[in-house]
Amino acid sequence: MVGKKSGKALLREEGLQRTDNNMDFTTWPQVPPINQKNYYTEYLKRDDQALSFRLQNEEVRNRMIKAARDKDRSLAHASRDEDGDIEMADDMEDDVGSEEAEDEFDDDPSGSRIIVIHPGSQNLRIGLASDALPKTIPMVIARRWPECECDEEGVEPRPKRLKTMDEDEPQDPEELFGKEFAQQYTTMASELKTRMRNNKRRVLPNSKELVINYNKRTPPDTINEHNDPMRVDWTELPADPAAAPEYLTGHSALRIPDRSKPRYKLFWPLRHGWYNERDYKNARLLDEDIAIIIEEAIKNQLGLRSKRAWSQYSCVFVVPDLYERRYINSALDLAMRDLGFGRVCFIQESLAATFGASYTICCVVDIGAQKTSICCVEEGMCMENSRINLKYGGWDITETFIKMMLFDQFPYSEINFWRRYDYLLAEELKQKYCTMNEADISVQLYDFHVRAPGQDTRKYTFKTYDEVILAPMGLFYPTIFDLSEKLHSRRKLIPRCEDLYDGTPNDPISTAQLAVYEALGSKVEVNGTGPTGETNEDKANNGTMTPVSGHQQANGVMNGVDEHVEPSPRSSVAGSPAPEGRDTPQADNQPVNQATGKVEKVIPIEKKISMAEERDRILPVIPLDEAILMSISHGSQGDDRKTRDFMGGIMIVGGGGQMPGFHTFLEERLKERRPGFAKDIMIGTPPRELDAQVVIWKGASVFGKLRLTNDSWITPLEYDRLGHRVLPYKCMWPW
């Protein structure tokens, strides 16, 4: 009888038994599941994991190896010396130690291979770091166009006059610019008269009538061109229009006759501290014009004709304090890709001003041609919450001065800023005659010359009274400026920079700038009422907005500012969970502040986008003295010592605030607003009699020549591998 077979025997006979041959079921790599309860990563949280830091460490190591080899070589040579001159080896060792920071860019004298570029809305300042002063050229390009800017259809003369029903009938000057301008002008004149009487200054009752009557009846004198010793050398174009250049830049562009053949039109790529989106049809042409202006300046002003040699030069690029990310990215592409520099670094305007003036702690007020920026700087760092950017400057003073003169029967009534020679004339009149010294306010007789291409020179005489001081006072009464077209075509070409992960706007913003928006009545960021029951808008209008302590600021709670507004944009919303050991319960899908452990409220993405759109529709313009106090208030964070330090170190730079008596006038205004700090408030000037217009450029040149402390250089290798992602590691401010 055959016994019963087991199951294994049956499987073996049928060939179904499993045999282990040490082979996997699949060649696809198996990833073990992650522990969902607790996981932590150190990705990109150490310096050695970032390419820029690794390259920097490798460079330091290579320098140390080179120094050690040089030291061994010097000792070997010294040992072979029959006299045993060991002192020579010691001297060479010291020299090697002092040259550890040198590289291929430091072969020439200090700064001779470093190009410093400071672009502005009206002027470009460029030069080598070894130069004493920069080259200043207009930030403009003239392109061949069917017609010039003054002949284009629909373009009205500037300053803009109101039209009347009957064009042949002479218009009353008081109605040229509307009732609102006339009322503000009259109010400012009466306040000035009261102020001068309070200061025991003599005020003639009929001064205005004397000025108006003289200007109304004075005809111009004609001077033949060959008798004019100051005649203008206009840009000469070839007789054949086809041979004319496609574009001209700088001073040559401004000196092209309006009726030239062929016609040229002026383009200003930067306006009011922003990209000029109004005069361009696409962003590519806008970036191309900026590159052409800088490239021509390097070739013509610095004498560097060969573009191949630019790879041996470094570039220091000056950027605004409150910038747009797209502007920095474009500047990096321009310097590395279009111009081909060997390395490039960026520095903010206020920080550069402190380098140029040798200040350690101060409040920098930069009054440019079309924008004014304010920022507090302490120990080489810009206080990011104190940054303010206002959209007025020296050109607004020029335009207002001409409008006031036309209001008082200015003899050259057909002045038009669209004509290039009138534009230059207006700037000349402002620079010569505007002042803020009350002692100089009286009826004065002046003259000027109108030099137009192809015409005889006309000499005008005119009288002025209070127009020379009321126009600069517009910085403290900005409603008298013409602000109607400054937001025209905003965001037409250049989109808002957005976060890569959630699409929210991530351009940097400061709490002081948000306070400016609130002072203008904006509801961009509202956080209810303060501890005293006073609304935030009332605080802003009264000039008493005071930031809370640094601990509360770390939580994002700021008086008059939304608690979730970040002073600097964050890099990503995707973060790693915290390691073990945290007992604080976390709400579902709620971010936690790592400093305090508190759950923060999440603002919907749609609301963040609407807030940014609301800010883009508002023009930040408030009185200058109020803006300075607001910046200091947010920069000091309630610290009385810092407040007094900033009050005693206010520095005025830029060309818009260089009128005689401006510093004294501003100091008096600040003391009237803050009588408790009257003893501490002081307006400083750049030392060594340095021109305030070039202080920022000079500071950038000093920064570029630093060897051991400047780790901000971006090399082509880093740019090729990381692109714009290298900026957070190389910028000296929170990106």
Short mmCIF file of C-alpha atoms in Angstrom, two decimals, residues 177-520:
data_model
loop_
_atom_site.label_atom_id
_atom_site.label_comp_id
_atom_site.label_asym_id
_atom_site.label_seq_id
_atom_site.Cartn_x
_atom_site.Cartn_y
_atom_site.Cartn_z
CA PHE A 177 -3.40 125.51 -14.79
CA GLY A 178 -6.82 125.43 -13.18
CA LYS A 179 -8.38 126.82 -10.04
CA GLU A 180 -6.85 124.16 -7.79
CA PHE A 181 -3.29 125.13 -8.69
CA ALA A 182 -4.09 128.84 -8.37
CA GLN A 183 -5.62 128.28 -4.93
CA GLN A 184 -2.67 126.21 -3.65
CA TYR A 185 -0.18 128.71 -5.05
CA THR A 186 -1.97 131.62 -3.38
CA THR A 187 -2.20 129.74 -0.07
CA MET A 188 1.52 128.92 -0.07
CA ALA A 189 2.40 132.55 -0.91
CA SER A 190 0.29 133.89 1.96
CA GLU A 191 1.82 131.36 4.41
CA LEU A 192 5.31 132.40 3.30
CA LYS A 193 4.46 136.05 3.77
CA THR A 194 3.21 135.34 7.31
CA ARG A 195 6.30 133.31 8.11
CA MET A 196 8.62 136.08 6.90
CA ARG A 197 6.79 138.67 8.98
CA ASN A 198 7.08 136.46 12.04
CA ASN A 199 10.83 136.25 11.40
CA LYS A 200 11.04 140.07 11.25
CA ARG A 201 11.78 140.16 7.53
CA ARG A 202 10.66 143.02 5.34
CA VAL A 203 7.78 142.24 2.99
CA LEU A 204 6.76 144.76 0.33
CA PRO A 205 2.99 144.86 -0.19
CA ASN A 206 3.08 145.27 -3.99
CA SER A 207 5.89 142.86 -4.89
CA LYS A 208 3.67 140.60 -6.99
CA GLU A 209 2.33 143.51 -9.03
CA LEU A 210 5.84 144.72 -9.76
CA VAL A 211 6.85 141.31 -11.09
CA ILE A 212 3.73 140.80 -13.20
CA ASN A 213 3.80 144.27 -14.74
CA TYR A 214 7.49 144.03 -15.66
CA ASN A 215 7.25 140.53 -17.16
CA LYS A 216 4.16 141.48 -19.16
CA ARG A 217 5.68 144.40 -21.04
CA THR A 218 9.31 143.31 -21.58
CA PRO A 219 10.07 142.09 -25.13
CA PRO A 220 13.09 139.87 -25.91
CA ASP A 221 16.31 141.04 -27.55
CA THR A 222 17.60 139.23 -30.62
CA ILE A 223 21.28 138.28 -30.86
CA ASN A 224 22.78 136.99 -34.09
CA GLU A 225 24.30 133.55 -33.82
CA HIS A 226 27.80 134.72 -34.74
CA ASN A 227 27.63 137.32 -31.95
CA ASP A 228 26.63 134.80 -29.27
CA PRO A 229 29.76 133.62 -27.42
CA MET A 230 27.79 130.86 -25.60
CA ARG A 231 26.16 129.33 -28.65
CA VAL A 232 25.33 125.64 -28.45
CA ASP A 233 27.09 123.01 -30.54
CA TRP A 234 24.22 120.86 -31.76
CA THR A 235 24.74 117.26 -32.80
CA GLU A 236 25.67 117.11 -36.46
CA LEU A 237 24.07 114.43 -38.61
CA PRO A 238 25.22 113.21 -42.04
CA ALA A 239 23.82 115.03 -45.05
CA ASP A 240 22.47 111.74 -46.36
CA PRO A 241 19.58 110.65 -44.08
CA ALA A 242 20.23 107.01 -44.94
CA ALA A 243 23.71 107.27 -43.43
CA ALA A 244 22.42 108.65 -40.13
CA PRO A 245 22.98 106.36 -37.11
CA GLU A 246 20.12 104.25 -35.84
CA TYR A 247 20.44 105.66 -32.32
CA LEU A 248 22.39 108.16 -30.21
CA THR A 249 22.78 108.25 -26.43
CA GLY A 250 23.71 110.68 -23.68
CA HIS A 251 24.45 114.34 -24.35
CA SER A 252 24.49 113.76 -28.10
CA ALA A 253 20.87 112.63 -27.97
CA LEU A 254 19.74 115.75 -26.12
CA ARG A 255 21.56 117.99 -28.62
CA ILE A 256 19.81 116.62 -31.72
CA PRO A 257 17.70 119.40 -33.33
CA ASP A 258 13.96 118.79 -33.15
CA ARG A 259 13.61 119.30 -36.93
CA SER A 260 16.53 117.08 -37.85
CA LYS A 261 16.59 114.88 -40.94
CA PRO A 262 15.88 112.12 -40.23
CA ARG A 263 13.73 112.68 -37.13
CA TYR A 264 14.73 111.24 -33.77
CA LYS A 265 12.61 110.56 -30.72
CA LEU A 266 13.93 110.51 -27.16
CA PHE A 267 13.29 107.50 -24.93
CA TRP A 268 13.96 107.46 -21.18
CA PRO A 269 14.02 103.79 -20.02
CA LEU A 270 13.64 104.68 -16.33
CA ARG A 271 11.02 107.09 -15.02
CA HIS A 272 10.11 107.84 -11.37
CA GLY A 273 12.37 105.00 -10.19
CA TRP A 274 10.38 102.47 -12.26
CA TYR A 275 10.60 101.08 -15.74
CA ASN A 276 9.14 103.49 -18.29
CA GLU A 277 6.27 101.33 -19.52
CA ARG A 278 4.44 104.25 -21.07
CA ASP A 279 6.73 104.96 -24.03
CA TYR A 280 7.57 101.36 -24.93
CA LYS A 281 5.57 98.66 -26.68
CA ASN A 282 7.43 95.63 -25.34
CA ALA A 283 9.76 94.81 -22.46
CA ARG A 284 12.50 93.46 -24.73
CA LEU A 285 13.08 96.87 -26.33
CA LEU A 286 13.09 98.47 -22.88
CA ASP A 287 15.86 96.18 -21.64
CA GLU A 288 17.74 96.63 -24.90
CA ASP A 289 17.78 100.43 -24.55
CA ILE A 290 19.20 100.20 -21.02
CA ALA A 291 21.93 97.86 -22.26
CA ILE A 292 22.77 100.16 -25.19
CA ILE A 293 23.02 103.26 -22.99
CA ILE A 294 25.39 101.56 -20.53
CA GLU A 295 27.42 99.90 -23.30
CA GLU A 296 27.92 103.19 -25.17
CA ALA A 297 28.89 104.92 -21.92
CA ILE A 298 31.57 102.31 -21.25
CA LYS A 299 32.96 102.64 -24.76
CA ASN A 300 32.84 106.44 -25.09
CA GLN A 301 33.27 107.69 -21.52
CA LEU A 302 35.67 105.05 -20.14
CA GLY A 303 37.53 104.41 -23.37
CA LEU A 304 37.04 100.61 -23.26
CA ARG A 305 36.33 100.02 -26.95
CA SER A 306 37.08 96.29 -27.06
CA LYS A 307 34.19 94.33 -25.63
CA ARG A 308 36.32 91.20 -25.39
CA ALA A 309 38.41 92.81 -22.65
CA TRP A 310 35.37 93.41 -20.45
CA SER A 311 35.62 89.88 -19.08
CA GLN A 312 38.69 91.08 -17.18
CA TYR A 313 36.63 93.76 -15.39
CA SER A 314 34.36 93.59 -12.37
CA CYS A 315 31.10 95.50 -12.03
CA VAL A 316 29.46 97.10 -8.98
CA PHE A 317 25.81 97.81 -9.74
CA VAL A 318 23.90 100.24 -7.48
CA VAL A 319 20.22 99.36 -6.95
CA PRO A 320 17.40 101.14 -5.06
CA ASP A 321 16.69 100.41 -1.41
CA LEU A 322 13.09 99.42 -2.10
CA TYR A 323 13.45 97.60 -5.38
CA GLU A 324 11.52 95.28 -7.64
CA ARG A 325 12.91 91.80 -8.05
CA ARG A 326 12.53 91.92 -11.79
CA TYR A 327 14.84 94.95 -11.92
CA ILE A 328 17.64 93.11 -10.04
CA ASN A 329 17.23 90.02 -12.23
CA SER A 330 17.45 92.13 -15.38
CA ALA A 331 20.53 93.93 -14.08
CA LEU A 332 22.22 90.58 -13.38
CA ASP A 333 21.41 89.35 -16.90
CA LEU A 334 22.68 92.63 -18.34
CA ALA A 335 26.01 92.52 -16.52
CA MET A 336 26.79 88.83 -17.02
CA ARG A 337 25.20 87.98 -20.37
CA ASP A 338 24.98 91.19 -22.42
CA LEU A 339 28.07 93.06 -21.19
CA GLY A 340 30.13 89.99 -20.26
CA PHE A 341 31.79 91.18 -17.05
CA GLY A 342 34.06 88.84 -15.14
CA ARG A 343 32.04 89.23 -11.94
CA VAL A 344 29.34 91.49 -10.55
CA CYS A 345 27.96 92.52 -7.17
CA PHE A 346 25.03 94.67 -6.02
CA ILE A 347 24.78 97.33 -3.33
CA GLN A 348 21.83 99.42 -2.15
CA GLU A 349 21.86 103.19 -2.58
CA SER A 350 21.60 104.10 1.11
CA LEU A 351 24.34 101.69 2.12
CA ALA A 352 26.57 103.04 -0.64
CA ALA A 353 25.92 106.58 0.63
CA THR A 354 27.22 105.64 4.09
CA PHE A 355 30.35 104.16 2.52
CA GLY A 356 30.91 107.35 0.56
CA ALA A 357 30.33 109.69 3.52
CA SER A 358 31.99 107.48 6.20
CA TYR A 359 28.82 107.32 8.34
CA THR A 360 28.15 104.36 10.63
CA ILE A 361 24.57 105.21 11.63
CA CYS A 362 22.40 107.71 9.82
CA CYS A 363 19.14 108.33 7.99
CA VAL A 364 19.89 108.72 4.27
CA VAL A 365 17.54 110.97 2.28
CA ASP A 366 18.22 110.62 -1.44
CA ILE A 367 16.35 113.29 -3.45
CA GLY A 368 16.79 112.35 -7.08
CA ALA A 369 15.35 113.77 -10.26
CA GLN A 370 12.03 111.92 -10.13
CA LYS A 371 11.98 109.90 -6.92
CA THR A 372 12.99 110.33 -3.29
CA SER A 373 14.13 107.41 -1.17
CA ILE A 374 14.62 107.38 2.60
CA CYS A 375 16.29 104.63 4.61
CA CYS A 376 17.95 104.26 7.99
CA VAL A 377 21.36 102.55 8.00
CA GLU A 378 23.04 101.12 11.08
CA GLU A 379 26.44 99.44 11.15
CA GLY A 380 26.51 98.58 7.46
CA MET A 381 22.94 97.28 7.19
CA CYS A 382 19.84 98.96 5.82
CA MET A 383 16.94 98.76 8.26
CA GLU A 384 14.48 97.04 5.96
CA ASN A 385 11.38 98.29 7.78
CA SER A 386 12.48 101.93 7.38
CA ARG A 387 12.66 102.00 3.58
CA ILE A 388 10.41 104.58 1.90
CA ASN A 389 10.15 105.44 -1.79
CA LEU A 390 8.30 108.61 -2.84
CA LYS A 391 7.54 109.53 -6.43
CA TYR A 392 8.70 113.14 -6.62
CA GLY A 393 12.06 114.85 -6.96
CA GLY A 394 14.03 117.63 -8.58
CA TRP A 395 12.17 117.52 -11.91
CA ASP A 396 8.87 118.20 -10.13
CA ILE A 397 10.48 121.31 -8.64
CA THR A 398 11.57 122.39 -12.12
CA GLU A 399 8.11 121.92 -13.60
CA THR A 400 6.41 123.71 -10.71
CA PHE A 401 8.86 126.61 -10.89
CA ILE A 402 8.09 127.16 -14.59
CA LYS A 403 4.34 126.93 -13.90
CA MET A 404 4.61 129.57 -11.18
CA MET A 405 6.61 131.82 -13.49
CA LEU A 406 4.00 131.41 -16.23
CA PHE A 407 1.35 132.22 -13.63
CA ASP A 408 3.19 135.55 -13.08
CA GLN A 409 3.40 136.49 -16.79
CA PHE A 410 6.71 134.77 -17.65
CA PRO A 411 7.90 136.47 -20.87
CA TYR A 412 8.80 133.20 -22.62
CA SER A 413 5.21 131.94 -22.52
CA GLU A 414 5.58 129.34 -25.29
CA ILE A 415 8.03 127.19 -23.33
CA ASN A 416 7.44 123.47 -23.93
CA PHE A 417 9.36 120.71 -22.17
CA TRP A 418 8.87 118.36 -25.13
CA ARG A 419 11.32 120.56 -27.05
CA ARG A 420 14.84 119.58 -26.10
CA TYR A 421 16.27 123.07 -25.81
CA ASP A 422 13.36 124.13 -23.58
CA TYR A 423 13.92 121.09 -21.38
CA LEU A 424 17.57 122.07 -20.89
CA LEU A 425 16.59 125.70 -20.32
CA ALA A 426 14.13 124.80 -17.55
CA GLU A 427 16.78 122.79 -15.70
CA GLU A 428 19.22 125.69 -16.02
CA LEU A 429 16.73 128.21 -14.61
CA LYS A 430 15.96 125.97 -11.62
CA GLN A 431 19.62 125.42 -10.79
CA LYS A 432 20.50 129.10 -11.06
CA TYR A 433 17.65 130.86 -9.30
CA CYS A 434 15.81 128.49 -6.91
CA THR A 435 16.72 128.98 -3.25
CA MET A 436 15.30 128.33 0.21
CA ASN A 437 16.94 131.25 2.00
CA GLU A 438 14.23 133.63 3.15
CA ALA A 439 16.77 136.45 3.24
CA ASP A 440 17.07 136.25 -0.56
CA ILE A 441 13.33 136.64 -1.17
CA SER A 442 12.79 140.01 -2.81
CA VAL A 443 12.05 141.35 -6.27
CA GLN A 444 15.05 140.31 -8.37
CA LEU A 445 15.90 140.98 -12.02
CA TYR A 446 17.40 138.11 -14.03
CA ASP A 447 17.95 137.20 -17.65
CA PHE A 448 18.29 134.07 -19.76
CA HIS A 449 18.93 133.11 -23.37
CA VAL A 450 16.84 130.87 -25.60
CA ARG A 451 19.12 129.08 -28.04
CA ALA A 452 17.15 127.06 -30.57
CA PRO A 453 18.76 125.24 -33.52
CA GLY A 454 18.53 127.23 -36.75
CA GLN A 455 17.30 130.40 -34.99
CA ASP A 456 18.87 133.55 -33.62
CA THR A 457 19.44 133.71 -29.88
CA ARG A 458 16.74 135.51 -27.90
CA LYS A 459 17.62 137.24 -24.65
CA TYR A 460 14.82 137.64 -22.10
CA THR A 461 14.83 139.65 -18.89
CA PHE A 462 12.35 138.85 -16.14
CA LYS A 463 11.68 139.47 -12.48
CA THR A 464 10.99 136.97 -9.73
CA TYR A 465 9.72 137.25 -6.20
CA ASP A 466 8.60 134.25 -4.14
CA GLU A 467 8.50 131.68 -6.97
CA VAL A 468 12.14 130.78 -6.33
CA ILE A 469 11.32 129.48 -2.83
CA LEU A 470 7.75 128.26 -3.27
CA ALA A 471 8.73 125.74 -5.96
CA PRO A 472 11.26 123.88 -3.73
CA MET A 473 8.74 124.06 -0.88
CA GLY A 474 6.64 121.69 -2.96
CA LEU A 475 8.66 118.89 -1.33
CA PHE A 476 6.72 119.74 1.84
CA TYR A 477 3.45 120.51 -0.01
CA PRO A 478 3.51 117.79 -2.70
CA THR A 479 -0.11 118.33 -3.76
CA ILE A 480 1.05 121.29 -5.83
CA PHE A 481 3.04 118.93 -8.07
CA ASP A 482 1.47 117.52 -11.22
CA LEU A 483 0.94 113.86 -10.28
CA SER A 484 -1.74 113.01 -12.82
CA GLU A 485 0.35 110.94 -15.26
CA LYS A 486 2.87 109.19 -13.03
CA LEU A 487 0.84 105.98 -12.74
CA HIS A 488 -0.04 105.94 -16.44
CA SER A 489 0.54 102.51 -18.06
CA ARG A 490 1.77 101.02 -14.78
CA ARG A 491 2.17 97.21 -15.10
CA LYS A 492 1.47 97.36 -18.83
CA LEU A 493 4.72 95.57 -19.78
CA ILE A 494 6.46 94.46 -16.59
CA PRO A 495 4.36 91.99 -14.58
CA ARG A 496 4.47 91.81 -10.82
CA CYS A 497 7.02 89.34 -9.45
CA GLU A 498 5.23 86.34 -7.96
CA ASP A 499 6.14 83.44 -5.72
CA LEU A 500 7.03 80.27 -7.57
CA TYR A 501 4.88 78.02 -5.39
CA ASP A 502 1.63 79.82 -4.62
CA GLY A 503 1.66 82.76 -7.08
CA THR A 504 1.49 85.50 -4.43
CA PRO A 505 3.33 88.81 -4.99
CA ASN A 506 6.77 88.68 -3.37
CA ASP A 507 8.38 92.05 -4.20
CA PRO A 508 9.89 93.50 -1.00
CA ILE A 509 7.79 95.96 0.97
CA SER A 510 8.51 97.75 4.22
CA THR A 511 6.22 98.64 7.07
CA ALA A 512 7.19 102.30 6.65
CA GLN A 513 6.10 102.22 3.00
CA LEU A 514 2.79 100.64 4.01
CA ALA A 515 2.35 103.40 6.55
CA VAL A 516 2.76 105.88 3.67
CA TYR A 517 -0.07 104.16 1.83
CA GLU A 518 -2.24 104.36 4.92
CA ALA A 519 -1.44 108.03 5.33
CA LEU A 520 -2.83 108.54 1.85
#
